[in-house]
Coordinates of C-alpha atoms in Angstrom, one line a residue:
X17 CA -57.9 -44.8 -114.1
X18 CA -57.9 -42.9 -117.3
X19 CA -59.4 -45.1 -120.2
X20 CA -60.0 -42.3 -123.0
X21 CA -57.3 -42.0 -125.4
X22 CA -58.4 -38.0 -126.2
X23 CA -58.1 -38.1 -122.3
X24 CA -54.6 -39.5 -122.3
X25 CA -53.0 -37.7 -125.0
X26 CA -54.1 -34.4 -123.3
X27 CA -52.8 -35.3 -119.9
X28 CA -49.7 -35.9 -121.7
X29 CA -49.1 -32.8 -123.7
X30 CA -49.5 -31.3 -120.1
X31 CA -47.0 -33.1 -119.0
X32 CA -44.9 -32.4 -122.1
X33 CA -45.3 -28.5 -121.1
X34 CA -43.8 -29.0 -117.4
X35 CA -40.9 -31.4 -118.5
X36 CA -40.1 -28.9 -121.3
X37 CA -40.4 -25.9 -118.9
X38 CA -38.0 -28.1 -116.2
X39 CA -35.8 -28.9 -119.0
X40 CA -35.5 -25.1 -120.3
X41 CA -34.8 -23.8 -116.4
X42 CA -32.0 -26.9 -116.2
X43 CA -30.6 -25.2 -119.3
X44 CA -30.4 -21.8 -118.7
X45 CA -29.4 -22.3 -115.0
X46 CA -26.4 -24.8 -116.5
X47 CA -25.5 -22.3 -119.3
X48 CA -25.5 -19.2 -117.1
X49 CA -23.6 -21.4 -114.6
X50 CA -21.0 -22.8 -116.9
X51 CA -20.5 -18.8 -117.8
X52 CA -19.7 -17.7 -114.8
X53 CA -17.4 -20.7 -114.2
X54 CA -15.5 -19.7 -116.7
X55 CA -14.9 -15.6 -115.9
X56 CA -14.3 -16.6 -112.5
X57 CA -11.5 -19.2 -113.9
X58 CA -10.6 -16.8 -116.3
X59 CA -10.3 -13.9 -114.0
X60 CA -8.0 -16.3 -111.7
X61 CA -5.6 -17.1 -114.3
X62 CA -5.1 -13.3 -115.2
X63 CA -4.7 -13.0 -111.5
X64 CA -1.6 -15.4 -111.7
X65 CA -0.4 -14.2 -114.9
X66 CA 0.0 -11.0 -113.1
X67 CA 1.4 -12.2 -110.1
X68 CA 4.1 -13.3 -112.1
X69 CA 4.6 -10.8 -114.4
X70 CA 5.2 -8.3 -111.6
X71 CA 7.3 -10.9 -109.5
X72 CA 9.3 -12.9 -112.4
X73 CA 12.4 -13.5 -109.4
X74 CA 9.2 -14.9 -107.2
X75 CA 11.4 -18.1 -106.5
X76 CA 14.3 -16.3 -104.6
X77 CA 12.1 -14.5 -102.8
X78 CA 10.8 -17.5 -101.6
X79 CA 14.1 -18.8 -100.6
X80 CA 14.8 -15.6 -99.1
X81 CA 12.2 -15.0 -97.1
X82 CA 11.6 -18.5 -95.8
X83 CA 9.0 -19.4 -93.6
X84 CA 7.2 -15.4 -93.7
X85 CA 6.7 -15.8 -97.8
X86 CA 3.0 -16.4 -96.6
X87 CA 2.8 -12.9 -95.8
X88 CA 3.9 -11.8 -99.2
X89 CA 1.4 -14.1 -100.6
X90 CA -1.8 -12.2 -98.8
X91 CA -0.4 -8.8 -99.8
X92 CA -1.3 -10.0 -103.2
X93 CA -4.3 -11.1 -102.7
X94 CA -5.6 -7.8 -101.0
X95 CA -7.9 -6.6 -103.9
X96 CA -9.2 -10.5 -104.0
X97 CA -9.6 -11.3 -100.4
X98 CA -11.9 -14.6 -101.5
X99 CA -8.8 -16.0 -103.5
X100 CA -6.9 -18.7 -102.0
X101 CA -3.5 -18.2 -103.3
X102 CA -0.4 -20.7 -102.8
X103 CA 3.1 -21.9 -103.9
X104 CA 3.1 -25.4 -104.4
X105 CA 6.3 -27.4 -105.7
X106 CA 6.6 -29.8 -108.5
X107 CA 5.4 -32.7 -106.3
X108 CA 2.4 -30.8 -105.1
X109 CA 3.6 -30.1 -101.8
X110 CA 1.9 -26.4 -100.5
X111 CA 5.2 -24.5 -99.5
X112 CA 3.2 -21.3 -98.5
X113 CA 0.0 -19.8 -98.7
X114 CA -1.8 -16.9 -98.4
X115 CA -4.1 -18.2 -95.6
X116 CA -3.4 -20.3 -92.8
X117 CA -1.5 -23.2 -93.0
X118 CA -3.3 -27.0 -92.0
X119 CA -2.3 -29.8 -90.4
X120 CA -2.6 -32.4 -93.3
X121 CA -0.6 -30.9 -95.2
X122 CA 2.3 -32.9 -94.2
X123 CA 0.8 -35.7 -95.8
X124 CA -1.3 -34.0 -98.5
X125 CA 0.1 -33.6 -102.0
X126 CA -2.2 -31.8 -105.3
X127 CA -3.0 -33.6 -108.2
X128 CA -1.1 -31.6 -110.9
X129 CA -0.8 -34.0 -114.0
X130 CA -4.5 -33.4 -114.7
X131 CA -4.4 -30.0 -114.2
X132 CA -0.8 -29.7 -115.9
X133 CA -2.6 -31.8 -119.0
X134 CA -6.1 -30.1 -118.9
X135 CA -3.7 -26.8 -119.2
X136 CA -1.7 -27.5 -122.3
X137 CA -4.8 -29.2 -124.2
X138 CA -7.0 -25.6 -124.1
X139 CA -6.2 -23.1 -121.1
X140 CA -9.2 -21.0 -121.0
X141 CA -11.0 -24.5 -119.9
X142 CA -12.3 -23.9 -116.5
X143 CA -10.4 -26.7 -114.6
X144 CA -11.0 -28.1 -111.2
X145 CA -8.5 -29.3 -108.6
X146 CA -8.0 -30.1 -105.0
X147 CA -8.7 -27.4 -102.4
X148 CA -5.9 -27.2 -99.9
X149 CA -7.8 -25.9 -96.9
X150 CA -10.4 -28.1 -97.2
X151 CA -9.4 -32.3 -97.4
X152 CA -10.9 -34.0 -100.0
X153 CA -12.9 -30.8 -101.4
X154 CA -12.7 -29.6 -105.1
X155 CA -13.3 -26.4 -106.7
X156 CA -12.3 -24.1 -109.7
X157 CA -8.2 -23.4 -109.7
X158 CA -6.0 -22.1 -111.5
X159 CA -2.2 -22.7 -112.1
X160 CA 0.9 -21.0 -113.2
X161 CA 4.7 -21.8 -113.3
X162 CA 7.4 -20.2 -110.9
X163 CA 10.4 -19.7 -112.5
X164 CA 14.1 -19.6 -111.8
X165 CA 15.5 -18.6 -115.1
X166 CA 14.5 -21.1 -117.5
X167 CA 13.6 -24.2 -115.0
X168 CA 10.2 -24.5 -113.6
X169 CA 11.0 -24.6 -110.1
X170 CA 7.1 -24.8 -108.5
X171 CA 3.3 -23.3 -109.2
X172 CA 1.5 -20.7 -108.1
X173 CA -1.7 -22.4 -107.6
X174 CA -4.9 -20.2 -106.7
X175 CA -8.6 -21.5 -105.4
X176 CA -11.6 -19.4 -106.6
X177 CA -13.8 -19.0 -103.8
X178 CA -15.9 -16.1 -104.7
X179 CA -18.5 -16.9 -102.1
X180 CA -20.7 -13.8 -102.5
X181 CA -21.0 -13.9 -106.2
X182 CA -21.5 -16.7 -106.5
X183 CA -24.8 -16.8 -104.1
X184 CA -26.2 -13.8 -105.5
X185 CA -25.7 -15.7 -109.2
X186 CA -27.2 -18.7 -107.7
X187 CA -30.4 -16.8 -106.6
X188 CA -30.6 -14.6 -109.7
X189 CA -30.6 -17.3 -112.0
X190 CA -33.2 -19.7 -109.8
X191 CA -35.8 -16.5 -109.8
X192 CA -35.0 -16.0 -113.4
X193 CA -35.5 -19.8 -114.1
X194 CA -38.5 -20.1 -112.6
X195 CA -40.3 -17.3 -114.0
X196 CA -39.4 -18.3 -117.6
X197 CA -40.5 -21.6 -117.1
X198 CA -43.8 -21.2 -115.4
X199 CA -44.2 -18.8 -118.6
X200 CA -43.0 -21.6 -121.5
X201 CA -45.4 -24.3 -119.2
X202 CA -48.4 -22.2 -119.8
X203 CA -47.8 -21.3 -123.0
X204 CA -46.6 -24.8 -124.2
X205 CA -49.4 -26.4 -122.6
X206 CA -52.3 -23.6 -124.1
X207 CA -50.6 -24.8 -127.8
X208 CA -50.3 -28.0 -127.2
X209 CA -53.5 -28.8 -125.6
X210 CA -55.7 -26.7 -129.0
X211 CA -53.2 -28.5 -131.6
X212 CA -54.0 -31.9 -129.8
X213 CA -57.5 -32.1 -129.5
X214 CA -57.5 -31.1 -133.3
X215 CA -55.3 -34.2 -134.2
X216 CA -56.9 -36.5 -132.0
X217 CA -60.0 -36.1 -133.7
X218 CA -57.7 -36.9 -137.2
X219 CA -57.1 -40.4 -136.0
X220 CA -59.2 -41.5 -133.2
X221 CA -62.3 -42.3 -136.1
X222 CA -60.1 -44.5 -138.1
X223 CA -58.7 -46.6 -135.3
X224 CA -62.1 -46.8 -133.8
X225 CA -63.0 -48.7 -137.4
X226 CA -60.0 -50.3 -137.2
X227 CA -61.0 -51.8 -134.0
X228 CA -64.1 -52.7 -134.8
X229 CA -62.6 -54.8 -138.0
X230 CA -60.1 -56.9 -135.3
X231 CA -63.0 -57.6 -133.6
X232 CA -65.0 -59.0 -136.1
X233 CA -61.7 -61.0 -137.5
X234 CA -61.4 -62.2 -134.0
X235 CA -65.4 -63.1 -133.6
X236 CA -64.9 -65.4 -137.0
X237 CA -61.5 -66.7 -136.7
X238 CA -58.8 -67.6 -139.4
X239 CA -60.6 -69.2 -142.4
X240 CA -57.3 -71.3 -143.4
X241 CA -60.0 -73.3 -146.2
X242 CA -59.4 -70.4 -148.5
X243 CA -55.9 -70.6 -149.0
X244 CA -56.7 -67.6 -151.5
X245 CA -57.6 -65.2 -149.2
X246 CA -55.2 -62.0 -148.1
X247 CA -52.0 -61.0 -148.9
X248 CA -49.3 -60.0 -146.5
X249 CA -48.3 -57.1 -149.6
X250 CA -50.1 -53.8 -148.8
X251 CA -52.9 -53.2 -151.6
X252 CA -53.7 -50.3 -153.5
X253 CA -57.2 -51.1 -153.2
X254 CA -60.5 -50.1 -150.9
X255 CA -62.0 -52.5 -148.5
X256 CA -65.4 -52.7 -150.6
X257 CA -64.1 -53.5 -153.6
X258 CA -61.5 -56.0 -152.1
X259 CA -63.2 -57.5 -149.1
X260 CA -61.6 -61.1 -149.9
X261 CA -58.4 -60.0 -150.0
X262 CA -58.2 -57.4 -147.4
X263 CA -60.3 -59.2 -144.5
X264 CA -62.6 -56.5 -143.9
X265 CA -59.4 -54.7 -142.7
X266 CA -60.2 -50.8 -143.4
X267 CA -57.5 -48.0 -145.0
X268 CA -55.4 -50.3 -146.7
X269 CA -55.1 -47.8 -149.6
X270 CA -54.2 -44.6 -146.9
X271 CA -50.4 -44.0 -147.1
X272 CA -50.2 -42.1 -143.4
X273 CA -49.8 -44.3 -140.2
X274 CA -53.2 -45.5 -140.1
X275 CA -52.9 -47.3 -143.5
X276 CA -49.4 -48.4 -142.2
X277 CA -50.8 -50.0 -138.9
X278 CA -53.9 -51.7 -141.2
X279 CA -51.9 -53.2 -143.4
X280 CA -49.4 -54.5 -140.6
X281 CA -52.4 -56.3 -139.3
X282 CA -53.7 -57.8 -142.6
X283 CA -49.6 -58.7 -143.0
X284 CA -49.6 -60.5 -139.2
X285 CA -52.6 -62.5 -139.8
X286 CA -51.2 -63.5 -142.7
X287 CA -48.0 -64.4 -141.0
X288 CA -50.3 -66.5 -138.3
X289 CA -52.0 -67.9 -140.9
X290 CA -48.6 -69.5 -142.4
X291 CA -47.9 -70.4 -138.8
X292 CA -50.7 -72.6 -138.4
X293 CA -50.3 -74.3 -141.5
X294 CA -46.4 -75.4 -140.5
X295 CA -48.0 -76.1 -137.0
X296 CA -50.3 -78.2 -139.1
X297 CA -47.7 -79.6 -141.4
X298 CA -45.0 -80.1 -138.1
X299 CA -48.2 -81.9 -136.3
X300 CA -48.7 -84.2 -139.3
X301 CA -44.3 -85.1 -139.5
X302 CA -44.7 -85.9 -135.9
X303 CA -47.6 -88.4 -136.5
X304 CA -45.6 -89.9 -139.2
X305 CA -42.3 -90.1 -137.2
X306 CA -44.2 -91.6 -134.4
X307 CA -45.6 -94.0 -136.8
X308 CA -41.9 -95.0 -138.1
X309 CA -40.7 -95.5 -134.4
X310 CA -43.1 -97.9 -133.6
X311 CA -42.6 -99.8 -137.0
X312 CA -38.9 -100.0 -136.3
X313 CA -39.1 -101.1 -132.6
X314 CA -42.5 -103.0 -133.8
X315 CA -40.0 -105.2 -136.2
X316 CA -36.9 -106.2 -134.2
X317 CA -39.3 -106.9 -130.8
X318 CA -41.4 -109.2 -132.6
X319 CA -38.8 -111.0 -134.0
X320 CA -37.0 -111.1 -131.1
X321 CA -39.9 -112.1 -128.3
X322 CA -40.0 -114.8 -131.3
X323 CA -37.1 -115.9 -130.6
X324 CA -36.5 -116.1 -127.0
X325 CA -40.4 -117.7 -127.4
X326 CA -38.7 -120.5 -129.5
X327 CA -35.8 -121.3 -127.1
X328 CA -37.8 -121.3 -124.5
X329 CA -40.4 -123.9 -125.4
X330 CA -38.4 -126.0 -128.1
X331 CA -35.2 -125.2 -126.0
X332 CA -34.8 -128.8 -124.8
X333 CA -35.1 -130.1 -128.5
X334 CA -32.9 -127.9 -130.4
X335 CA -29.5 -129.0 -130.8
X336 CA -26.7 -126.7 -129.3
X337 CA -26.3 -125.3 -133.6
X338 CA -30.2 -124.5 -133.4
X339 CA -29.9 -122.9 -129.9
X340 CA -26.5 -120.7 -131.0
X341 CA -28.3 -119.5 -133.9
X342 CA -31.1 -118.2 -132.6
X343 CA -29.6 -116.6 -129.6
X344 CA -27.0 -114.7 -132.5
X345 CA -30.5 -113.4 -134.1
X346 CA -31.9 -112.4 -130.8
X347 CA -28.3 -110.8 -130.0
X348 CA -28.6 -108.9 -133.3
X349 CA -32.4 -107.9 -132.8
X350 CA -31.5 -106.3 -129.0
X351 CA -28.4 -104.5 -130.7
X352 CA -30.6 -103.2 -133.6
X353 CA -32.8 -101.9 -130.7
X354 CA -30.1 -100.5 -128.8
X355 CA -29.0 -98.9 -131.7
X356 CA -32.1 -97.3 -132.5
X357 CA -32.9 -96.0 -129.1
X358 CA -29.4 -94.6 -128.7
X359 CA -30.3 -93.1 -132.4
X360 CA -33.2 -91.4 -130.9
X361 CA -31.6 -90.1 -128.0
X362 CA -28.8 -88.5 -129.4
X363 CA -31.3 -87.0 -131.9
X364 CA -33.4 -85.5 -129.1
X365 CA -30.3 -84.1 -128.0
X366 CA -28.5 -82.0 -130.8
X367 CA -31.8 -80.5 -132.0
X368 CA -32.4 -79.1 -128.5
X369 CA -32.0 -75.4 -129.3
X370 CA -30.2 -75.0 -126.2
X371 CA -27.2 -77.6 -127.1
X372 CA -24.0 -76.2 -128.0
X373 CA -21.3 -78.0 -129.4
X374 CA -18.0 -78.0 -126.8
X375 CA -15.4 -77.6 -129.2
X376 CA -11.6 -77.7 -128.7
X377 CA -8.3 -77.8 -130.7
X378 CA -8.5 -81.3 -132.7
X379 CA -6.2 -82.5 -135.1
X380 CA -9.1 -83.8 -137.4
X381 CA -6.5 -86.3 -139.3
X382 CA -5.3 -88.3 -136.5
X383 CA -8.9 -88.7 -135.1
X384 CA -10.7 -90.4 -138.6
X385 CA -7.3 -92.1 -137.8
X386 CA -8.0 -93.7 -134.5
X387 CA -12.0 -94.3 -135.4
X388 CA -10.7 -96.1 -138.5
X389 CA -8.9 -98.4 -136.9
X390 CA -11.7 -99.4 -134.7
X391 CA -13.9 -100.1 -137.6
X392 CA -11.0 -102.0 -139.3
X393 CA -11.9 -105.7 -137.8
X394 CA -15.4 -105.5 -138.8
X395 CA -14.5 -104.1 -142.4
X396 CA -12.0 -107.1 -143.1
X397 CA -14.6 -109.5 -141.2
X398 CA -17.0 -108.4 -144.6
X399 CA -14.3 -108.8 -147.0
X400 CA -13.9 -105.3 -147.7
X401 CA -10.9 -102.6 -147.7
X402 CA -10.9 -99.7 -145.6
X403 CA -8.1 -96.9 -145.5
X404 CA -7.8 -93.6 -144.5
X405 CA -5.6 -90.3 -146.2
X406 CA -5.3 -87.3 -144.8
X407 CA -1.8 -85.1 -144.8
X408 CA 0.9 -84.5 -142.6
X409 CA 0.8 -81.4 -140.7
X410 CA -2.6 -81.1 -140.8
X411 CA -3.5 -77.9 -138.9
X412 CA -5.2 -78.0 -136.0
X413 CA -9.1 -77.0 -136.2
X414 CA -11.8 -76.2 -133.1
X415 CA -14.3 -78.9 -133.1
X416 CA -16.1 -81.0 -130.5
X417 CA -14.4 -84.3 -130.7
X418 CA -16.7 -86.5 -129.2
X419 CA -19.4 -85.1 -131.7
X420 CA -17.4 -85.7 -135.0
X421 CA -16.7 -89.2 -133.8
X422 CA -20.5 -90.0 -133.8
X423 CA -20.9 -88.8 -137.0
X424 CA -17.7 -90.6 -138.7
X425 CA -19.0 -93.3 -136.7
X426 CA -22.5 -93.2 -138.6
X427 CA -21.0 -92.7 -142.2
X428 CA -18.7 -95.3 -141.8
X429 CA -21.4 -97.9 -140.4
X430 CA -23.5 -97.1 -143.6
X431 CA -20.6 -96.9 -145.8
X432 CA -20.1 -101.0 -144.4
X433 CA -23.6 -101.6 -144.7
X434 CA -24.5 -100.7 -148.3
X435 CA -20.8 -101.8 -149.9
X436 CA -20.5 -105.5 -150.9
X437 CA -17.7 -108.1 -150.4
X438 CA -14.3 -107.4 -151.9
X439 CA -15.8 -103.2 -152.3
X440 CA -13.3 -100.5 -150.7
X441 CA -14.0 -98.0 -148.2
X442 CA -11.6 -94.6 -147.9
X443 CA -12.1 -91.9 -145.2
X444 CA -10.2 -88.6 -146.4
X445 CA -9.5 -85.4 -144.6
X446 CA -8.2 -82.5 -146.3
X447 CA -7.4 -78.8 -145.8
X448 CA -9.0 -76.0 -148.4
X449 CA -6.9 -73.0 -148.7
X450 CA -8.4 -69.6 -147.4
X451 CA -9.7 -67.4 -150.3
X452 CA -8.7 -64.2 -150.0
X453 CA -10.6 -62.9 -152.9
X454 CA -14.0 -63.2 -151.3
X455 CA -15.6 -60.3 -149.4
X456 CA -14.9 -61.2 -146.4
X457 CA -11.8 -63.0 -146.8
X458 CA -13.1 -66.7 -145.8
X459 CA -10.9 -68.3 -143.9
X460 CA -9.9 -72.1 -144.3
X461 CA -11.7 -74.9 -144.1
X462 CA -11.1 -78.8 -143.4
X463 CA -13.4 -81.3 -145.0
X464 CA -13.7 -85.2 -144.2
X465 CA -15.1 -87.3 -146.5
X466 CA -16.5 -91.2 -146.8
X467 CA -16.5 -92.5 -149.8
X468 CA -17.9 -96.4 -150.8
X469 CA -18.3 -98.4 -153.7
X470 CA -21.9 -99.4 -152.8
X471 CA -24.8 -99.4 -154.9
X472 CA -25.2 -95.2 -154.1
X473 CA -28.3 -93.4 -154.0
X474 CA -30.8 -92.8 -156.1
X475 CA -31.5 -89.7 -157.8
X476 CA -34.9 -89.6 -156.1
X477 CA -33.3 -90.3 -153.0
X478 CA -30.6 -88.1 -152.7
X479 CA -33.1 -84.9 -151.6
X480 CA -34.5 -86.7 -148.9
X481 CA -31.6 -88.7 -147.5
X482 CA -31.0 -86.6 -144.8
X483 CA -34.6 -86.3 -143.7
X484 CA -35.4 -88.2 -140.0
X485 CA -36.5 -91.7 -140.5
X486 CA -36.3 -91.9 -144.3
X487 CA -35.0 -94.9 -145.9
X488 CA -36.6 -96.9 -148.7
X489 CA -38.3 -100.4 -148.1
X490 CA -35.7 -102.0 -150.1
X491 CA -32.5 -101.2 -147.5
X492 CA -34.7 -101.3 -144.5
X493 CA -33.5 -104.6 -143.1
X494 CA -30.0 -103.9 -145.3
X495 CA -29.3 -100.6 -143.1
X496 CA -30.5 -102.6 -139.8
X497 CA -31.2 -98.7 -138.3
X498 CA -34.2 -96.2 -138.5
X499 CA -32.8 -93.2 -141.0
X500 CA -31.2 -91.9 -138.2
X501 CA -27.8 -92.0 -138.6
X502 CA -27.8 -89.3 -142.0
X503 CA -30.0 -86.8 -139.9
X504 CA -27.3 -87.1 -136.9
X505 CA -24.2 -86.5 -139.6
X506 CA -26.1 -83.1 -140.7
X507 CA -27.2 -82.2 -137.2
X508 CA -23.4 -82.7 -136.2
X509 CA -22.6 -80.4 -139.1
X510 CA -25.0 -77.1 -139.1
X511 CA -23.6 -77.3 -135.2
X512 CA -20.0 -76.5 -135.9
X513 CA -21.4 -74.3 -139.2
X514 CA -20.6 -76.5 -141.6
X515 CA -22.7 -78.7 -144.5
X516 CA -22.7 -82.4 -145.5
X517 CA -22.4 -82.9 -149.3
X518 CA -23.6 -85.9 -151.0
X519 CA -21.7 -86.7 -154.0
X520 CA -23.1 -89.9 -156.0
X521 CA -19.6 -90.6 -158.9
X522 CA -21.4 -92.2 -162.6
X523 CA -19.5 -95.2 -162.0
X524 CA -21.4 -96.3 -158.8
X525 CA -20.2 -95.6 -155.0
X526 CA -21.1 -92.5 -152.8
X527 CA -19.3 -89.6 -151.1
X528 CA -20.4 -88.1 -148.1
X529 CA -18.1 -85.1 -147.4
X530 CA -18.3 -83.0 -144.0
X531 CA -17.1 -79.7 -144.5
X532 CA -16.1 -77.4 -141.5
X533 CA -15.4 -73.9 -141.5
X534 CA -12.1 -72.6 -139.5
X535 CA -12.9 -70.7 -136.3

């Protein structure tokens, strides 16, 4: 096996010289060829034009002669006894013909609309057509119309079959071919072979120094400690004078290929280098969500193995009040659970890169519709008022149904949450017009909004509300969930190509407003 680049690139440009010589014969043969397919094409349509010229009442001598036409046929092809000439009728049928007749021709029609079109679009185009005496063969052909005064009444339709020519052509232009090529193959490869070993000894230094810089980078590793070192910019600078910077990395300052390919490499370890710090940073947000799982299945199992602890050992002294209530806390402990590990499944789920949201034709209004009404017992259960608006005639949009629900679902669970007795809660769906005066033209939109009169959020917040598991201490035990639900509603969102806004009014309250693009 060859290991030596110099070795390599030689055995190439070799190579080079045969496939160029081989390429050069293919050329010249196909030229040479196409040349004489078009005399011989050429020199068969005169032969027609002819034909007809001398013989313009050549349709009632057909009908007068009959059946023996074919022997006024191979009178005119005596001076082109390798011509297969015929009269053919519109349909294709042969009528008569020069040579003898076959027995499949009662069944065998010729193609003419190609021919007929090939024709009119540029007649000295060398066109091929079916070959009467032989079934199924092609070859060169030429046609011209038979006349009886001004209506075309059939063709003339005449086969090129020049067989002797053609062989002598064929074996002329292969000895011809394959002495010019054996001549280019030398020549190309004495060139080549002198122009290469000069250029290989151009490059094959610096990438040998090259090498031996990725192998020292490689023998020490990333040094992510200094953050200050290398840039993934190319430098205008040596690799003595900038050792820090350029990582030993030679020809940073060359401007040819070399320098190209060294600073490519100082720009890729740069790029790893930011890749293991996000693996870093990625590690240390999975440590910390970890941490905020087990704190929020930590909270309601203790208090519920509590409990269930109490019932069972005081069970038998607790009145039937004392034994109601704290089966309604355990109740409300499992559901908090169940709530989080549903959370954390349908989490898992959208941000698997290979889910794909099913959508369909919804009509977006009547939906927040139907959801509010589920939500309406618990709302009026907490004292509170909640509506929904959205117009009529509300067009239809492609969405997936069941994932909109979930995150309605979630804003409207916060929205009851965080808003106190006697507040108001309105779900609104509304269509933006399409602007036309954007390049492209964006097309229209449909947004759906929750809106509360809670406490809202913070300014501090407001960044980080969407983020996995974030919630302040204060509305942990208010919210009764991880700081899950938020990260689902934008999840649900960059999956149909949307956005969630957070709107925070001066006069208290929140807006959370889905917005989904048509399409």
């Amino acid at each position: 096996m060859i290991r030596s680049l110099r070795a390599k690139v030689l055995l190439l440009t070799a190579a080079f010289g045969l496939m160029l010589a081989a390429g050069l014969a293919t050329v010249m043969y196909g030229s040479v060829f196409s040349y004489y397919s078009d005399w011989q094409y050429q020199r068969t349509q005169q032969f027609l034009e002819r034909i007809a010229s001398a013989h313009p009442e050549l349709w009632r001598e057909y009908n007068s002669a009959g059946s023996s036409f074919g022997q006024t046929l191979r009178q005119y092809i005596l001076y082109s006894p390798n011509t297969g000439l015929y009269l053919i009728d519109k349909e294709g049928r042969v009528l008569a013909s020069a040579g003898e007749g076959r027995l499949f021709w009662s069944s065998f029609r010729i193609s003419l609309e190609p021919l007929l079109s090939s024709h009119q679009s540029d007649p000295r185009q060398p066109t091929y057509g079916d070959d009467p005496d032989v079934q199924n063969g092609t070859c060169i052909v030429a046609i011209y119309p038979v006349l009886d005064g001004e209506e075309v009444k059939g063709y003339l339709y005449a086969v090129a079959r020049d067989a002797v020519i053609q062989l002598q052509a064929s074996r002329l232009l292969g000895s011809y071919a394959i002495r010019t090529s054996l001549k280019v193959a030398l020549i190309t490869m004495v060139i080549g072979l002198a122009l290469t070993a000069a250029v290989l000894a151009s490059f094959t230094g610096p990438l040998a120094r090259l090498t031996q810089a990725l192998e020292a980078i490689k023998a020490k590793g990333f040094a992510l400690e200094d953050e200050g070192q290398g840039t993934a910019e190319p430098r205008k600078s040596t690799a003595r004078n900038a050792e820090p910077a350029s990582m030993g990395l030679p020809h940073l300052e060359r401007n040819d290929e070399i320098g190209q390919l060294s600073r490519a490499f100082l720009g890729l370890f740069e790029r790893l280098k930011e890749e293991m710090r996000t693996v870093k940073r990625v590690d240390r947000q999975r440590r910390d969500m970890i941490a905020s799982v087990s704190h929020d299945l930590r909270t309601p199992l203790t208090a519920l193995s509590g409990q269930l602890e109490t019932i069972r050992l005081k069970g038998a002294n607790l009145t039937a009040q004392e034994q109601q209530k704290y089966v309604d806390l355990a109740f409300n402990n499992a559901q908090h659970l169940k709530r989080l590990t549903d959370s954390l499944a349908d989490l898992a789920k959208l941000d698997n890169p290979d889910f794909e949201a099913r959508r369909e034709p919804l009509a977006l209004g009547e939906l927040a519709d139907d959801l509010v009404q589920r939500f309406r017992l618990r709302a009026e259960q907490q004292g509170l008022a909640l509506q929904v608006d959205y117009p009529d005639g509300l067009p239809l949009i492609a969405l997936d149904a069941s994932l909109i629900e979930r995150a309605l679902a979630n804003l409207l669970d916060n929205a009851l949450r965080v808003t106190p007795r006697g507040g108001q809660i309105s779900v609104c769906v509304r269509a933006e017009p399409a602007a036309t005066d954007t390049t492209p033209p964006r097309p229209a939109a449909q947004t759906l909004s929750v809106s509360d009169t809670g406490p809202g959020v913070a300014v501090a917040e407001r960044e980080r509300i969407f983020e996995k598991f974030y919630q302040t201490e204060q509305h942990r035990e208010l919210r009764g969930s991880a700081g899950l639900g938020l990260a689902i509603v934008r999840r649900v969102a960059e999956l149909h190509g949307g956005q969630v806004v957070l709107e925070c009014p001066e006069g208290g309250g929140s807006r959370f407003t889905l917005i989904f693009p048509a399409g």
